[in-house]
Every structure is written in structure tokens, then in C-alpha cells.
CSV table of C-alpha atoms in Angstrom, one decimal:
chain,number,residue,atom,x,y,z
A,904,UNK,CA,4.4,8.1,14.6
A,905,UNK,CA,3.4,7.3,17.5
A,906,UNK,CA,6.6,6.2,19.9
A,907,UNK,CA,8.6,3.1,19.1
A,908,UNK,CA,8.1,0.0,21.0
A,909,UNK,CA,10.4,-1.0,23.5
A,910,UNK,CA,12.3,2.3,23.3
A,911,UNK,CA,12.6,5.0,26.7
A,912,UNK,CA,13.6,7.9,25.3
A,913,UNK,CA,15.8,9.9,23.4
A,914,UNK,CA,19.3,9.1,25.3
A,915,UNK,CA,19.2,5.4,24.3
A,916,UNK,CA,17.9,5.9,21.1
A,917,UNK,CA,21.5,7.8,20.5
A,918,UNK,CA,23.5,5.4,22.2
A,919,UNK,CA,22.5,2.9,20.6
A,920,UNK,CA,23.5,4.3,17.0
A,921,UNK,CA,26.8,4.7,17.4
A,922,UNK,CA,26.7,1.6,19.3
A,923,UNK,CA,25.6,0.6,15.8
A,924,UNK,CA,28.4,1.5,13.9
A,925,UNK,CA,30.5,-1.0,16.2
A,926,UNK,CA,32.0,-1.7,19.6
A,927,UNK,CA,32.5,0.4,21.5
A,928,UNK,CA,33.5,1.1,25.5
A,929,UNK,CA,31.2,3.3,27.8
A,930,UNK,CA,33.8,6.8,28.0
A,931,UNK,CA,33.4,5.9,23.5
A,932,UNK,CA,29.7,6.3,24.1
A,933,UNK,CA,30.0,9.4,26.3
A,934,UNK,CA,32.7,11.3,24.6
A,935,UNK,CA,30.4,9.8,21.0
A,936,UNK,CA,27.3,11.1,22.3
A,937,UNK,CA,28.2,14.3,25.0
A,938,UNK,CA,26.5,12.6,27.3
A,939,UNK,CA,28.1,12.6,31.0
A,940,UNK,CA,29.6,9.0,31.5
A,941,UNK,CA,27.5,8.4,34.2
A,942,UNK,CA,24.1,9.8,32.1
A,943,UNK,CA,25.8,6.7,29.5
A,944,UNK,CA,26.4,4.2,32.3
A,945,UNK,CA,22.9,4.0,33.0
A,946,UNK,CA,21.9,4.8,29.7
A,947,UNK,CA,24.3,1.0,28.6
A,948,UNK,CA,22.6,-0.5,32.1
A,949,UNK,CA,19.4,-0.1,30.8
A,950,UNK,CA,20.1,-0.7,27.5
A,951,UNK,CA,21.8,-4.5,28.0
A,952,UNK,CA,18.8,-5.8,30.8
A,953,UNK,CA,16.0,-4.7,27.7
A,954,UNK,CA,18.6,-6.7,25.1
A,955,UNK,CA,19.6,-4.5,23.4
A,956,UNK,CA,23.2,-3.9,24.2
A,957,UNK,CA,25.6,-6.8,25.3
A,958,UNK,CA,28.9,-7.1,26.6
A,959,UNK,CA,31.9,-8.8,24.9
A,960,UNK,CA,34.8,-8.5,25.6
A,961,UNK,CA,37.6,-5.9,26.6
A,962,UNK,CA,40.0,-3.0,24.9
A,963,UNK,CA,43.5,-2.0,27.1
A,964,UNK,CA,42.9,2.0,27.0
A,965,UNK,CA,46.2,3.7,29.0
A,966,UNK,CA,47.0,3.3,32.5
A,967,UNK,CA,44.2,0.8,34.4
A,968,UNK,CA,42.1,-2.6,33.5
A,969,UNK,CA,41.1,-3.1,30.0
A,970,UNK,CA,38.1,-1.9,28.9
A,971,UNK,CA,34.4,-3.6,28.5
A,972,UNK,CA,33.3,-3.6,25.0
A,973,UNK,CA,29.2,-3.2,24.4
A,974,UNK,CA,27.9,-4.0,21.1
A,975,UNK,CA,24.8,-4.1,19.4
A,976,UNK,CA,22.0,-6.9,19.8
A,977,UNK,CA,21.1,-7.6,16.1
A,978,UNK,CA,18.6,-9.6,16.6
A,979,UNK,CA,16.6,-7.9,19.0
A,980,UNK,CA,14.6,-6.3,17.6
A,981,UNK,CA,13.0,-5.6,14.5
A,982,UNK,CA,12.0,-4.5,11.6
A,983,UNK,CA,9.6,-4.5,8.0
A,984,UNK,CA,9.2,-2.7,5.3
A,985,UNK,CA,7.4,-2.8,1.9
A,986,UNK,CA,7.7,-1.1,-1.2
A,987,UNK,CA,4.4,-0.6,-3.6
A,988,UNK,CA,4.4,-0.9,-7.4
A,989,UNK,CA,1.7,-1.0,-9.2
A,990,UNK,CA,1.1,-5.0,-9.9
A,991,UNK,CA,3.5,-6.3,-6.4
A,992,UNK,CA,4.8,-5.9,-3.1
A,993,UNK,CA,6.9,-6.6,-1.3
A,994,UNK,CA,7.7,-6.8,2.3
A,995,UNK,CA,10.9,-7.4,4.1
A,996,UNK,CA,11.9,-8.4,7.5
A,997,UNK,CA,15.2,-6.3,8.7
A,998,UNK,CA,17.3,-6.0,12.1
A,999,UNK,CA,18.8,-3.4,13.8
A,1000,UNK,CA,21.6,-3.0,11.5
A,1001,UNK,CA,19.5,-2.7,8.6
A,1002,UNK,CA,20.0,-6.3,7.5
A,1003,UNK,CA,17.4,-8.0,5.8
A,1004,UNK,CA,16.7,-11.9,6.9
A,1005,UNK,CA,13.4,-12.4,5.5
A,1006,UNK,CA,11.0,-11.7,3.1
A,1007,UNK,CA,8.4,-12.0,1.3
A,1008,UNK,CA,6.0,-10.6,-1.8
A,1009,UNK,CA,2.3,-10.9,-3.8
A,1010,UNK,CA,1.4,-9.8,-6.3
A,1011,UNK,CA,-1.4,-6.9,-6.5
A,1012,UNK,CA,-4.3,-6.4,-8.8
A,1013,UNK,CA,-5.0,-3.9,-11.5
A,1014,UNK,CA,-5.6,-0.4,-10.3
A,1015,UNK,CA,-6.3,-2.4,-6.9
A,1016,UNK,CA,-8.1,0.2,-3.7
A,1017,UNK,CA,-7.0,1.0,-0.4
A,1018,UNK,CA,-8.5,-2.6,1.2
A,1019,UNK,CA,-7.5,-4.7,-0.5
A,1020,UNK,CA,-3.7,-3.1,-0.4
A,1021,UNK,CA,-4.0,-3.5,3.6
A,1022,UNK,CA,-5.4,-6.8,3.2
A,1023,UNK,CA,-2.2,-8.5,0.8
A,1024,UNK,CA,0.1,-6.0,3.1
A,1025,UNK,CA,-1.8,-7.9,6.6
A,1026,UNK,CA,-1.3,-11.3,4.8
A,1027,UNK,CA,2.6,-11.0,3.7
A,1028,UNK,CA,3.4,-10.1,7.5
A,1029,UNK,CA,2.2,-12.3,8.9
A,1030,UNK,CA,3.5,-14.8,6.7
A,1031,UNK,CA,6.8,-12.8,7.7
A,1032,UNK,CA,5.8,-14.1,11.0
A,1033,UNK,CA,6.3,-11.3,13.3
A,1034,UNK,CA,6.3,-10.8,16.4
A,1035,UNK,CA,6.7,-8.4,19.6
A,1036,UNK,CA,9.9,-7.1,18.6
A,1037,UNK,CA,9.2,-5.4,15.5
A,1038,UNK,CA,9.1,-2.0,16.2
A,1039,UNK,CA,6.6,-0.9,13.0
A,1040,UNK,CA,6.3,-0.7,9.4
A,1041,UNK,CA,7.9,1.1,7.0
A,1042,UNK,CA,5.8,1.6,3.3
A,1043,UNK,CA,7.0,3.0,0.3
A,1044,UNK,CA,4.3,4.2,-1.5
A,1045,UNK,CA,3.2,5.9,-5.1
A,1046,UNK,CA,4.0,9.8,-4.9
A,1047,UNK,CA,2.2,12.1,-4.5
A,1048,UNK,CA,1.6,12.0,-0.6
A,1049,UNK,CA,2.4,13.6,2.3
A,1050,UNK,CA,4.7,12.0,3.9
A,1051,UNK,CA,4.5,13.6,8.3
A,1052,UNK,CA,0.8,12.9,7.7
A,1053,UNK,CA,0.9,9.3,6.3
A,1054,UNK,CA,-1.8,10.5,3.7
A,1055,UNK,CA,-1.6,9.0,-0.2
A,1056,UNK,CA,-3.1,11.7,-2.4
A,1057,UNK,CA,-3.4,10.8,-5.6
A,1058,UNK,CA,-1.1,8.8,-7.3
A,1059,UNK,CA,-1.2,8.2,-11.2
A,1060,UNK,CA,-3.4,4.8,-12.4
A,1061,UNK,CA,-4.7,3.5,-9.3
A,1062,UNK,CA,-8.0,6.0,-9.5
A,1063,UNK,CA,-9.4,4.9,-5.7
A,1064,UNK,CA,-6.1,6.5,-3.7
A,1065,UNK,CA,-7.4,9.8,-3.5
A,1066,UNK,CA,-5.8,11.7,0.3
A,1067,UNK,CA,-6.0,8.1,1.5
A,1068,UNK,CA,-4.6,8.4,5.0
A,1069,UNK,CA,-3.3,4.9,4.7
A,1070,UNK,CA,-1.2,5.3,7.8
A,1071,UNK,CA,-3.6,5.6,10.2
A,1072,UNK,CA,-5.5,2.4,7.3
A,1073,UNK,CA,-2.2,0.3,8.3
A,1074,UNK,CA,-1.3,0.7,12.1
A,1075,UNK,CA,-5.6,-0.1,13.2
A,1076,UNK,CA,-5.3,-3.4,11.2
A,1077,UNK,CA,-1.7,-4.8,12.2
A,1078,UNK,CA,-2.4,-3.2,15.4
A,1079,UNK,CA,2.0,-1.7,15.1
A,1080,UNK,CA,3.0,1.8,14.4
A,1081,UNK,CA,3.3,2.7,11.3
A,1082,UNK,CA,5.7,5.6,8.8
A,1083,UNK,CA,4.6,6.5,4.9
A,1084,UNK,CA,7.2,7.9,2.8
A,1085,UNK,CA,8.0,8.2,-1.2
A,1086,UNK,CA,8.6,4.9,-2.8
A,1087,UNK,CA,12.3,6.4,-4.1
A,1088,UNK,CA,13.0,8.7,-0.7
A,1089,UNK,CA,13.3,4.7,1.0
A,1090,UNK,CA,15.2,3.7,-1.8
A,1091,UNK,CA,17.8,6.5,-1.1
A,1092,UNK,CA,18.0,6.3,2.3
A,1093,UNK,CA,18.3,2.4,1.9
A,1094,UNK,CA,21.7,3.7,0.5
A,1095,UNK,CA,22.6,6.6,2.3
A,1096,UNK,CA,22.2,3.4,5.0
A,1097,UNK,CA,24.6,1.2,3.8
A,1098,UNK,CA,26.9,3.9,2.3
A,1099,UNK,CA,27.5,6.6,4.9
A,1100,UNK,CA,29.4,9.7,3.9
A,1101,UNK,CA,30.9,8.0,0.9
A,1102,UNK,CA,26.9,10.6,0.5
A,1103,UNK,CA,25.7,13.4,0.7
A,1104,UNK,CA,24.6,15.1,-2.6
A,1105,UNK,CA,23.4,11.9,-5.0
A,1106,UNK,CA,20.1,11.5,-6.9
A,1107,UNK,CA,18.6,7.3,-6.9
A,1108,UNK,CA,17.4,7.0,-10.1
A,1109,UNK,CA,13.6,4.6,-9.5
A,1110,UNK,CA,13.2,2.7,-13.5
A,1111,UNK,CA,10.0,1.4,-11.7
A,1112,UNK,CA,6.2,0.8,-13.1
A,1113,UNK,CA,7.3,4.7,-13.7
A,1114,UNK,CA,10.2,7.1,-13.1
A,1115,UNK,CA,11.1,8.6,-9.4
A,1116,UNK,CA,14.6,9.9,-8.1
A,1117,UNK,CA,15.5,9.5,-4.0
A,1118,UNK,CA,17.9,13.1,-4.0
A,1119,UNK,CA,20.5,13.5,-0.8
A,1120,UNK,CA,21.4,16.9,-0.9
A,1121,UNK,CA,23.8,17.8,1.9
A,1122,UNK,CA,23.5,14.7,3.4
A,1123,UNK,CA,20.1,14.5,4.3
A,1124,UNK,CA,17.3,13.6,2.2
A,1125,UNK,CA,16.0,16.6,0.3
A,1126,UNK,CA,11.3,15.6,-0.2
A,1127,UNK,CA,10.4,19.8,-0.9
A,1128,UNK,CA,8.1,21.1,1.8
A,1129,UNK,CA,5.0,18.4,0.3
A,1130,UNK,CA,6.9,15.8,-0.2
A,1131,UNK,CA,6.4,15.7,-4.1
A,1132,UNK,CA,10.6,16.4,-4.3
A,1133,UNK,CA,11.9,13.4,-7.2
A,1134,UNK,CA,9.2,13.7,-10.3
A,1135,UNK,CA,11.4,12.9,-13.0
A,1136,UNK,CA,9.3,11.1,-14.7
A,1137,UNK,CA,7.3,13.5,-15.1
A,1138,UNK,CA,9.4,16.0,-16.8
A,1139,UNK,CA,9.4,17.1,-20.8
A,1140,UNK,CA,12.1,16.0,-22.8
A,1141,UNK,CA,10.1,15.2,-26.3
A,1142,UNK,CA,7.1,17.7,-26.8
A,1143,UNK,CA,5.6,15.8,-29.8
A,1144,UNK,CA,6.3,12.5,-27.6
A,1145,UNK,CA,3.3,10.8,-27.3
A,1146,UNK,CA,0.9,10.8,-24.5
A,1147,UNK,CA,1.3,11.0,-20.0
A,1148,UNK,CA,-0.6,9.3,-17.6
A,1149,UNK,CA,-0.4,12.6,-15.7
A,1150,UNK,CA,-1.9,14.6,-18.1
A,1151,UNK,CA,1.0,15.6,-20.3
A,1152,UNK,CA,2.6,14.6,-23.4
A,1153,UNK,CA,6.2,14.5,-24.0
A,1154,UNK,CA,7.2,13.0,-19.7
A,1155,UNK,CA,11.0,10.9,-19.8
A,1156,UNK,CA,7.8,8.4,-17.9
A,1157,UNK,CA,5.8,8.2,-21.7
A,1158,UNK,CA,9.2,8.3,-23.4
A,1159,UNK,CA,11.0,5.4,-21.7
A,1160,UNK,CA,8.3,2.9,-21.6
A,1161,UNK,CA,6.7,3.7,-24.7
A,1162,UNK,CA,10.3,3.1,-25.9
A,1163,UNK,CA,10.1,-0.7,-24.1
A,1164,UNK,CA,7.0,-1.7,-25.3
A,1165,UNK,CA,8.5,-0.9,-28.4
A,1166,UNK,CA,11.8,-2.7,-28.0
A,1167,UNK,CA,13.4,-0.5,-28.2
A,1168,UNK,CA,16.1,-0.6,-25.1
A,1169,UNK,CA,19.0,1.0,-25.9
A,1170,UNK,CA,16.4,4.1,-26.6
A,1171,UNK,CA,14.7,3.7,-23.6
A,1172,UNK,CA,17.9,3.5,-21.8
A,1173,UNK,CA,19.4,6.7,-23.8
A,1174,UNK,CA,16.1,8.4,-22.8
A,1175,UNK,CA,16.8,8.4,-19.6
A,1176,UNK,CA,20.6,8.9,-20.0
A,1177,UNK,CA,19.4,12.4,-21.1
A,1178,UNK,CA,17.2,13.5,-18.3
A,1179,UNK,CA,20.1,12.3,-16.1
A,1180,UNK,CA,22.1,14.2,-17.4
A,1181,UNK,CA,19.6,17.8,-17.4
A,1182,UNK,CA,19.7,16.5,-14.0
A,1183,UNK,CA,23.1,16.7,-12.0
A,1184,UNK,CA,23.2,19.5,-14.2
A,1185,UNK,CA,20.4,20.9,-12.4
A,1186,UNK,CA,21.7,19.6,-9.4
A,1187,UNK,CA,25.1,20.0,-9.8
A,1188,UNK,CA,25.1,16.1,-7.5
A,1189,UNK,CA,28.2,14.1,-7.1
A,1190,UNK,CA,26.0,10.3,-7.0
A,1191,UNK,CA,24.1,8.8,-9.1
A,1192,UNK,CA,22.4,4.9,-8.6
A,1193,UNK,CA,20.2,3.8,-10.8
A,1194,UNK,CA,17.6,1.4,-9.9
A,1195,UNK,CA,14.3,-0.3,-10.4
A,1196,UNK,CA,13.0,-3.1,-11.9
A,1197,UNK,CA,13.6,-2.1,-15.6
A,1198,UNK,CA,18.3,-1.2,-14.9
A,1199,UNK,CA,18.3,-5.1,-12.7
A,1200,UNK,CA,16.5,-6.4,-16.4
A,1201,UNK,CA,18.9,-4.7,-18.1
A,1202,UNK,CA,21.9,-3.1,-15.4
A,1203,UNK,CA,25.0,-3.0,-18.6
A,1204,UNK,CA,23.0,-1.1,-20.9
A,1205,UNK,CA,21.3,1.8,-18.4
A,1206,UNK,CA,24.8,1.9,-17.0
A,1207,UNK,CA,26.6,2.3,-20.1
A,1208,UNK,CA,24.4,4.7,-21.9
A,1209,UNK,CA,24.4,7.3,-18.3
A,1210,UNK,CA,27.9,7.2,-18.1
A,1211,UNK,CA,28.0,8.1,-22.0
A,1212,UNK,CA,26.3,10.7,-21.4
A,1213,UNK,CA,26.9,12.2,-18.9
A,1214,UNK,CA,30.9,12.2,-20.2
A,1215,UNK,CA,30.5,14.3,-22.6
A,1216,UNK,CA,30.5,17.7,-20.4
A,1217,UNK,CA,32.8,17.2,-17.8
A,1218,UNK,CA,30.6,19.9,-16.0
A,1219,UNK,CA,29.2,16.4,-14.4
A,1220,UNK,CA,32.0,14.5,-13.0
A,1221,UNK,CA,29.2,11.8,-11.2
A,1222,UNK,CA,29.9,8.8,-10.4
A,1223,UNK,CA,27.1,6.8,-12.3
A,1224,UNK,CA,26.4,3.3,-10.6
A,1225,UNK,CA,23.6,0.8,-10.7
A,1226,UNK,CA,22.4,-0.8,-6.7
A,1227,UNK,CA,23.3,-3.4,-5.1
A,1228,UNK,CA,20.3,-3.9,-3.2
A,1229,UNK,CA,18.6,-5.1,-5.8
A,1230,UNK,CA,15.1,-5.6,-6.1
A,1231,UNK,CA,14.5,-5.0,-1.6
A,1232,UNK,CA,16.0,-1.9,-2.2
A,1233,UNK,CA,12.8,0.4,-1.7
A,1234,UNK,CA,11.6,-2.2,0.8
A,1235,UNK,CA,14.4,-2.4,3.3
A,1236,UNK,CA,14.5,1.6,2.7
A,1237,UNK,CA,11.3,1.6,3.9
A,1238,UNK,CA,12.1,-0.4,7.2
A,1239,UNK,CA,14.8,1.6,7.7
A,1240,UNK,CA,12.1,4.1,7.8
A,1241,UNK,CA,12.0,2.8,10.7
A,1242,UNK,CA,14.8,2.1,12.1
A,1243,UNK,CA,15.9,6.2,12.2
A,1244,UNK,CA,13.3,6.7,14.3
A,1245,UNK,CA,14.3,3.7,16.9
A,1246,UNK,CA,17.8,5.1,16.6
A,1247,UNK,CA,17.1,9.3,17.2
A,1248,UNK,CA,17.5,10.1,13.6
A,1249,UNK,CA,16.1,13.6,13.1
A,1250,UNK,CA,13.8,12.7,10.3
């Protein structure tokens, strides 16, 4: 990803990352970052001049005069995040804390092509009035894709998206740094930002037009060597089941979606619950967060079904819940992909 706007160096980013957690003194910043007090003072002075930090009061620290507190200025920089479904595009604008300050949505035509997508994306970015405070744009797209290069490979039901360099196309059109990742990876990142150390071994199960998962293993996002980890929707649950868009039969996604089409929501929820129970046992994870339009349309049904299935086995003590971030989950997580770069976190 190209250098983000206004970011001078890694140490600046590290100081800002710690300032995001709350008001701190220069001494506390030095202790937490491992930088010398002299280095911290230079960085802080620069960040205050740039409007990223502000002096927000004082604190008594032992003997001597009170120490000045420093706080992040949330709206000094902004980030954009986009969620791509097969029929809709959602874009949000967040501040430096990840809080959403504005949002916009637009429909996408069936089997939309890259040129159409970039046009719709540019329109929504313009609608949000993004100014020169914007650090960049994150896009949570349908896999498979390569998050390192920003190339979309061959998502199901999108025939025009074969090895498309989406990051390059979006950067050229928008004039912004762009980072591209799977929608499920963006979603689990959003939950990780919200919960912090509460989530270390977790899965975000996203039930939208498809079914996929974002994985957090030992506190780190897990993508796999080809960015394809988490294709839960294309695991088999019924050998003689309905055909799936991936070319196989009886996939979780195909069986689940057929049940919804046949107006059997309870059966659809039980299909997902079976897949989630297998996932928990396979990976020994302790948190599962349910999300996506199908879940949000009937949250209690899915929550009850998944909890009932996983608690049948004492070996599956995972905590099951529904995301509180609603429809903005993936878009918010995509913006946080940008903020992660800004704060100097390793990918």
C-alpha cells in the first residue's frame, strides 16, 4: 500500500497507536513505546503541530509539577471503508478511533463489471465529501483475492472479475491510497478493534449473499498463504444436496440458501449451526460472532440455533453472539485496514 497521507514515520505511528487508548503523558508514552523521552518529546511536538495530538489537561505524577496529558484528535484524519456485496455497495467514513461519522449506499447491478463498480464507488466517495484529511480507502471484497497485490481472482457469480487489479483501478480513479482484503477479514478486524484483547481465538461468521468466515488466531488475523482462509460456505454438509455456484454440491452456502428460498428459516439456521459447531471443534476457538444480512434479519433464530448446537458438546465451550456493528461491520473493518497502516501495526 502506498504511504498514507501525512504520516512521517513508523515511530510517529506507534506513538499515535498508544495515544488512541486514552490520554497519556510523555513519560507514559516513552514507557509504552520503548522510545527515549527525548525522541517522544520531538515526536509529540511534531504531532501537536500537525493537529493529530492535543494537550488535554494534566496529571499529578509523584513529586513535582503535574505532567501534561496528550490526547488524540479523532477528526484530524479520516478513513474510508467499502463493503461489496453482489447487489450492493456500502461506504463509510470513520475518524481515527474507527467511529463512523458518515455512510452512503448504492445498488450494484447483477454481475457488475469492474468499470461499473469503480464508477459507483467514486460516486459514493464524492457523496461523502471526502477531503484532504482522508488517509485512504479500504475495500472489503468477495474472495478469492490477493490482499498483498489487491488483485481479485475469481469470485463466484461475478464472471467479469477474473484477475482484476482492483487496488490499482481504484487508486487511479480516486487518487487515494487503497488497500483490498476479503470482506470477512475486514469484518473480524472490526470486531477485534472493538473488543481488543477479549478476542484472541475467534471466528466471524458472515452470512450475506454467500457464507464465509474471518479468523483471528492467537490474536492475529489469519488469511492463509493465498488469502483464501475462511471459505466455510464451500464445505460440504449434504452429499446429495443442491448444486453450488462453486461447482460442487451440498455446500453449506447452497443448502442454507436453498432453505431460505424455500421459506424454511429454522432449517437454514440449523445448517449454519452445524457448520459452526464443526468449525469450533476443528480450530478450538472460544468466540464466534455471527453477522451478515441473513443473521441480522433473524438474529435470535440464528443465535439460539448456533448456541443450542454448540452447547450439546462439552468440548465446544465457545461464546456465541451476534455483532453489534450491524450492516456497517465490513465497511467499518475495511476503514480499519487503512487505520492499521496509519498506526503502524504489522499486517
